[in-house]
Amino acid sequence: MNLQHNCDVLIIGSGAAGLSLALHLAQHADVVILSKSRINAGSTYYAQGGIAAVFDENDTVDSHVQDTLIAGAGLCEEDAVRYTAENAKECLNWLIGQGVDFDKEKDENGNDKYHLTREGGHSHRRILHAADATGQEIQTTLVERVKRHSRIRIFERYNAVDLIRATDGDKPCIGAYIWNRNTEKVESIYAQKTVLATGGASKVYQYTSNPDVASGDGIAMAWRAGCRVANMEFNQFHPTCLYHPEAGTFLLTEALRGEGAILRRPNGSRFMPDFDERAELAPRDIVARAIDFEMKRLGADCMYLDISHKEPAFIKSHFPTIYEKTRQLGIDITKNPMPVVPAAHYTCGGVMVDKNSQTDTKNLYAIGEVAYTGLHGANRMASNSLLECLVFARAAALEIEQTLDSKHRYLKLPAWDESRVTNSDEEVVIQHNWHELRLFMWDYVGIVRTNNRLQRAMNRVELLQKEIDEYYRNFRVSNNLLELRNLVQVAELIIRCAMQRKESRGLHYTLDYPNMLETTSPTVLKPEKYSANS
């Protein structure tokens, strides 16, 4: 018999979305936060740029809405965009109330005001930030608050394996099977409400700015639980990741370009004005494609991002994290440009939810990068991601508070059955499949696509799915196996969505259909249509 835990609300994921939701709900419910690694290991902690909201009296919500719609290339859902922009300031003030310390400056009267920066796609300065380590400030502040709350339990080093649905009525979600990485045993947890806050799926690509935990777990689990997904073809490639053998996945924030950094070829010439009148401040899809084009045209390993024309004191005060990281690698950014390449960064599609963050499965919610809210369309605008986490976490909290049953009794969950499996003696199979998957996704389903490339990718995904499914049925679970199982499922969803879109729009660019259609709609996949593969 496996160990069973019980709670009112299970939150799978420990980034900005999950932590803020837990703090909203802890007055009304017993909450468990499931963190796959240490609690600070998710994408939020590594976010550099900031959060978009209208704090400048010369800025407007309408302007924020229009900028987002333009960046989304005609595929945003305007009501979701407006809801997010209208609630941005209130959610940011809540975050400030939790203790998050955004950078300030003096106004003309000597009074403190928030320092606002500008990033690609924005027509105004509206990005609140904490130097160039905004995510770290938010994550550490919220973690401190969560750890002090008596009604919140944190389960670190636990993988969610699969969601559990009741077998009667409308088959609501009643919890999840979870794998304890400390004991290497599968346990279960019962919850009235379960919330996916697992982040994105950029680890499906060979080169990514994301931490290792971003393996599409929530999207895959929701799909297996019967939820629709949408717009999975729109994978955002951040234009500027540091290109250095010792840099790992170090991101160079959009705010560098917002503060005047210039993209240059290896010979020092500037190239972004050749691609877009907004130059370095064009949306990320345009900048990433321009860098990719120049690298391929010139046969170059990278392009260069140069902010050395700014005063050294300005660079060190605005970008201390980047300055220190690059200095350790032998690059003085006050004097020299930084080598950069694009890398998979953000999953714009995800699990379909309504405005309360409810999925197709009763009592199952999704918030943050794992969800498709309609906000991002075909291309996420910079600094709208952490904002989406906060706004839709609050929306989910309001819905959950109203529907929790204070007299609810915990149910006994079906036990996890591993009586017919053994310990694996072929871990090399997982490693081989892992590398193969990420490599062909990068080559065939990356920044530039074709019909032939997509079909090649699908052929390989189908073979991998058979191998992984057989492996999963015969051997005990492990972290690598669980992540690989989820990643190959997410890869299939990305490819299927990309095959359905017969145009180039935003982050989806295909040589076979280089133009945008006059009318378009989100790409929606339903599990029942692909039941043999799900």
Tab-separated table of N, CA, C and O in Angstrom, residues 422-475:
chain	number	residue	atom	x	y	z
A	422	THR	N	9.850	-4.059	-12.469
A	422	THR	CA	11.147	-4.335	-11.852
A	422	THR	C	12.024	-3.091	-11.942
A	422	THR	O	11.695	-2.124	-12.641
A	423	ASN	N	13.150	-3.135	-11.269
A	423	ASN	CA	14.121	-2.057	-11.404
A	423	ASN	C	14.792	-2.147	-12.769
A	423	ASN	O	15.098	-3.230	-13.259
A	424	SER	N	15.023	-0.998	-13.368
A	424	SER	CA	15.601	-0.984	-14.710
A	424	SER	C	17.090	-1.312	-14.670
A	424	SER	O	17.809	-0.878	-13.775
A	425	ASP	N	17.535	-2.080	-15.662
A	425	ASP	CA	18.969	-2.289	-15.846
A	425	ASP	C	19.412	-1.716	-17.186
A	425	ASP	O	20.469	-2.043	-17.707
A	426	GLU	N	18.543	-0.832	-17.759
A	426	GLU	CA	18.833	-0.253	-19.076
A	426	GLU	C	18.580	1.253	-19.073
A	426	GLU	O	17.883	1.787	-19.916
A	427	GLU	N	19.139	1.942	-18.095
A	427	GLU	CA	18.968	3.393	-18.000
A	427	GLU	C	19.500	4.111	-19.238
A	427	GLU	O	19.057	5.214	-19.575
A	428	VAL	N	20.429	3.473	-19.944
A	428	VAL	CA	20.987	4.080	-21.151
A	428	VAL	C	19.917	4.316	-22.205
A	428	VAL	O	20.025	5.247	-23.027
A	429	VAL	N	18.861	3.508	-22.202
A	429	VAL	CA	17.768	3.697	-23.156
A	429	VAL	C	17.115	5.058	-22.942
A	429	VAL	O	16.825	5.792	-23.903
A	430	ILE	N	16.901	5.415	-21.683
A	430	ILE	CA	16.290	6.711	-21.375
A	430	ILE	C	17.190	7.840	-21.851
A	430	ILE	O	16.737	8.799	-22.492
A	431	GLN	N	18.472	7.747	-21.539
A	431	GLN	CA	19.396	8.809	-21.934
A	431	GLN	C	19.474	8.964	-23.451
A	431	GLN	O	19.489	10.084	-23.976
A	432	HIS	N	19.494	7.857	-24.169
A	432	HIS	CA	19.564	7.910	-25.634
A	432	HIS	C	18.304	8.563	-26.192
A	432	HIS	O	18.382	9.448	-27.062
A	433	ASN	N	17.135	8.134	-25.730
A	433	ASN	CA	15.876	8.696	-26.211
A	433	ASN	C	15.762	10.171	-25.863
A	433	ASN	O	15.223	10.972	-26.638
A	434	TRP	N	16.237	10.526	-24.685
A	434	TRP	CA	16.210	11.919	-24.222
A	434	TRP	C	16.975	12.820	-25.189
A	434	TRP	O	16.456	13.851	-25.632
A	435	HIS	N	18.195	12.436	-25.517
A	435	HIS	CA	19.024	13.266	-26.397
A	435	HIS	C	18.466	13.289	-27.824
A	435	HIS	O	18.492	14.328	-28.488
A	436	GLU	N	17.973	12.168	-28.287
A	436	GLU	CA	17.407	12.110	-29.634
A	436	GLU	C	16.210	13.048	-29.766
A	436	GLU	O	16.089	13.799	-30.741
A	437	LEU	N	15.328	13.008	-28.763
A	437	LEU	CA	14.130	13.844	-28.776
A	437	LEU	C	14.495	15.323	-28.853
A	437	LEU	O	13.999	16.064	-29.710
A	438	ARG	N	15.355	15.775	-27.983
A	438	ARG	CA	15.671	17.198	-27.905
A	438	ARG	C	16.413	17.680	-29.159
A	438	ARG	O	16.233	18.822	-29.590
A	439	LEU	N	17.221	16.800	-29.742
A	439	LEU	CA	17.973	17.183	-30.938
A	439	LEU	C	17.062	17.325	-32.147
A	439	LEU	O	17.136	18.316	-32.886
A	440	PHE	N	16.167	16.357	-32.391
A	440	PHE	CA	15.336	16.484	-33.593
A	440	PHE	C	14.253	17.542	-33.414
A	440	PHE	O	13.815	18.147	-34.390
A	441	MET	N	13.845	17.823	-32.178
A	441	MET	CA	12.915	18.936	-31.980
A	441	MET	C	13.600	20.262	-32.328
A	441	MET	O	12.989	21.148	-32.928
A	442	TRP	N	14.872	20.380	-31.962
A	442	TRP	CA	15.619	21.605	-32.292
A	442	TRP	C	15.808	21.737	-33.805
A	442	TRP	O	15.601	22.799	-34.385
A	443	ASP	N	16.165	20.639	-34.460
A	443	ASP	CA	16.461	20.676	-35.889
A	443	ASP	C	15.207	20.811	-36.754
A	443	ASP	O	15.225	21.499	-37.782
A	444	TYR	N	14.121	20.147	-36.355
A	444	TYR	CA	12.948	20.049	-37.224
A	444	TYR	C	11.763	20.908	-36.783
A	444	TYR	O	10.880	21.212	-37.588
A	445	VAL	N	11.687	21.264	-35.515
A	445	VAL	CA	10.515	21.997	-35.004
A	445	VAL	C	10.981	23.250	-34.268
A	445	VAL	O	10.418	23.642	-33.252
A	446	GLY	N	12.045	23.862	-34.793
A	446	GLY	CA	12.652	25.005	-34.139
A	446	GLY	C	12.166	26.343	-34.670
A	446	GLY	O	10.983	26.529	-34.953
A	447	ILE	N	13.077	27.278	-34.832
A	447	ILE	CA	12.730	28.645	-35.207
A	447	ILE	C	12.155	28.710	-36.613
A	447	ILE	O	11.228	29.464	-36.892
A	448	VAL	N	12.690	27.897	-37.543
A	448	VAL	CA	12.196	27.831	-38.921
A	448	VAL	C	11.796	26.387	-39.220
A	448	VAL	O	12.573	25.457	-38.983
A	449	ARG	N	10.578	26.198	-39.773
A	449	ARG	CA	10.019	24.859	-39.967
A	449	ARG	C	9.631	24.652	-41.434
A	449	ARG	O	9.482	25.590	-42.188
A	450	THR	N	9.450	23.383	-41.805
A	450	THR	CA	8.882	23.008	-43.100
A	450	THR	C	7.980	21.801	-42.883
A	450	THR	O	8.075	21.111	-41.857
A	451	ASN	N	7.140	21.515	-43.869
A	451	ASN	CA	6.284	20.334	-43.780
A	451	ASN	C	7.115	19.063	-43.626
A	451	ASN	O	6.777	18.165	-42.835
A	452	ASN	N	8.180	18.951	-44.414
A	452	ASN	CA	9.015	17.758	-44.356
A	452	ASN	C	9.681	17.597	-42.996
A	452	ASN	O	9.770	16.483	-42.455
A	453	ARG	N	10.164	18.690	-42.447
A	453	ARG	CA	10.799	18.617	-41.125
A	453	ARG	C	9.799	18.171	-40.066
A	453	ARG	O	10.115	17.355	-39.198
A	454	LEU	N	8.592	18.719	-40.123
A	454	LEU	CA	7.570	18.339	-39.145
A	454	LEU	C	7.197	16.866	-39.265
A	454	LEU	O	7.005	16.174	-38.259
A	455	GLN	N	7.088	16.376	-40.496
A	455	GLN	CA	6.744	14.969	-40.677
A	455	GLN	C	7.865	14.063	-40.173
A	455	GLN	O	7.605	13.016	-39.563
A	456	ARG	N	9.114	14.457	-40.417
A	456	ARG	CA	10.233	13.672	-39.895
A	456	ARG	C	10.180	13.628	-38.366
A	456	ARG	O	10.422	12.576	-37.745
A	457	ALA	N	9.881	14.764	-37.770
A	457	ALA	CA	9.793	14.818	-36.307
A	457	ALA	C	8.663	13.925	-35.798
A	457	ALA	O	8.831	13.206	-34.802
A	458	MET	N	7.511	13.953	-36.469
A	458	MET	CA	6.393	13.134	-36.035
A	458	MET	C	6.720	11.650	-36.141
A	458	MET	O	6.370	10.853	-35.254
A	459	ASN	N	7.384	11.248	-37.226
A	459	ASN	CA	7.769	9.839	-37.372
A	459	ASN	C	8.630	9.381	-36.198
A	459	ASN	O	8.446	8.278	-35.664
A	460	ARG	N	9.565	10.221	-35.795
A	460	ARG	CA	10.455	9.856	-34.698
A	460	ARG	C	9.734	9.876	-33.354
A	460	ARG	O	9.992	9.021	-32.494
A	461	VAL	N	8.828	10.837	-33.161
A	461	VAL	CA	8.064	10.894	-31.911
A	461	VAL	C	7.234	9.630	-31.724
A	461	VAL	O	7.164	9.061	-30.623
A	462	GLU	N	6.591	9.181	-32.774
A	462	GLU	CA	5.742	7.992	-32.664
A	462	GLU	C	6.566	6.757	-32.290
A	462	GLU	O	6.119	5.925	-31.492
A	463	LEU	N	7.761	6.634	-32.840
A	463	LEU	CA	8.623	5.514	-32.466
A	463	LEU	C	9.073	5.624	-31.013
A	463	LEU	O	9.071	4.635	-30.267
A	464	LEU	N	9.445	6.835	-30.611
A	464	LEU	CA	9.876	7.037	-29.231
A	464	LEU	C	8.752	6.751	-28.245
A	464	LEU	O	8.978	6.169	-27.177
A	465	GLN	N	7.528	7.168	-28.592
A	465	GLN	CA	6.398	6.934	-27.696
A	465	GLN	C	6.203	5.446	-27.426
A	465	GLN	O	5.922	5.043	-26.291
A	466	LYS	N	6.348	4.633	-28.455
A	466	LYS	CA	6.188	3.182	-28.278
A	466	LYS	C	7.267	2.634	-27.357
A	466	LYS	O	6.993	1.829	-26.463
A	467	GLU	N	8.502	3.059	-27.568
A	467	GLU	CA	9.600	2.587	-26.726
A	467	GLU	C	9.413	3.024	-25.281
A	467	GLU	O	9.586	2.239	-24.346
A	468	ILE	N	9.053	4.283	-25.092
A	468	ILE	CA	8.931	4.825	-23.735
A	468	ILE	C	7.735	4.214	-23.016
A	468	ILE	O	7.795	3.912	-21.814
A	469	ASP	N	6.641	4.019	-23.736
A	469	ASP	CA	5.463	3.409	-23.126
A	469	ASP	C	5.776	1.987	-22.654
A	469	ASP	O	5.392	1.573	-21.555
A	470	GLU	N	6.479	1.230	-23.466
A	470	GLU	CA	6.856	-0.127	-23.078
A	470	GLU	C	7.783	-0.099	-21.855
A	470	GLU	O	7.621	-0.895	-20.913
A	471	TYR	N	8.707	0.830	-21.873
A	471	TYR	CA	9.637	0.968	-20.752
A	471	TYR	C	8.878	1.333	-19.477
A	471	TYR	O	9.116	0.773	-18.401
A	472	TYR	N	7.928	2.270	-19.587
A	472	TYR	CA	7.157	2.736	-18.435
A	472	TYR	C	6.330	1.599	-17.833
A	472	TYR	O	6.149	1.532	-16.609
A	473	ARG	N	5.821	0.723	-18.672
A	473	ARG	CA	4.978	-0.370	-18.195
A	473	ARG	C	5.778	-1.465	-17.487
A	473	ARG	O	5.217	-2.229	-16.692
A	474	ASN	N	7.069	-1.545	-17.751
A	474	ASN	CA	7.854	-2.683	-17.260
A	474	ASN	C	8.834	-2.357	-16.140
A	474	ASN	O	9.290	-3.270	-15.452
A	475	PHE	N	9.125	-1.062	-15.962
A	475	PHE	CA	10.131	-0.708	-14.962
A	475	PHE	C	9.597	0.315	-13.970
A	475	PHE	O	8.678	1.074	-14.269
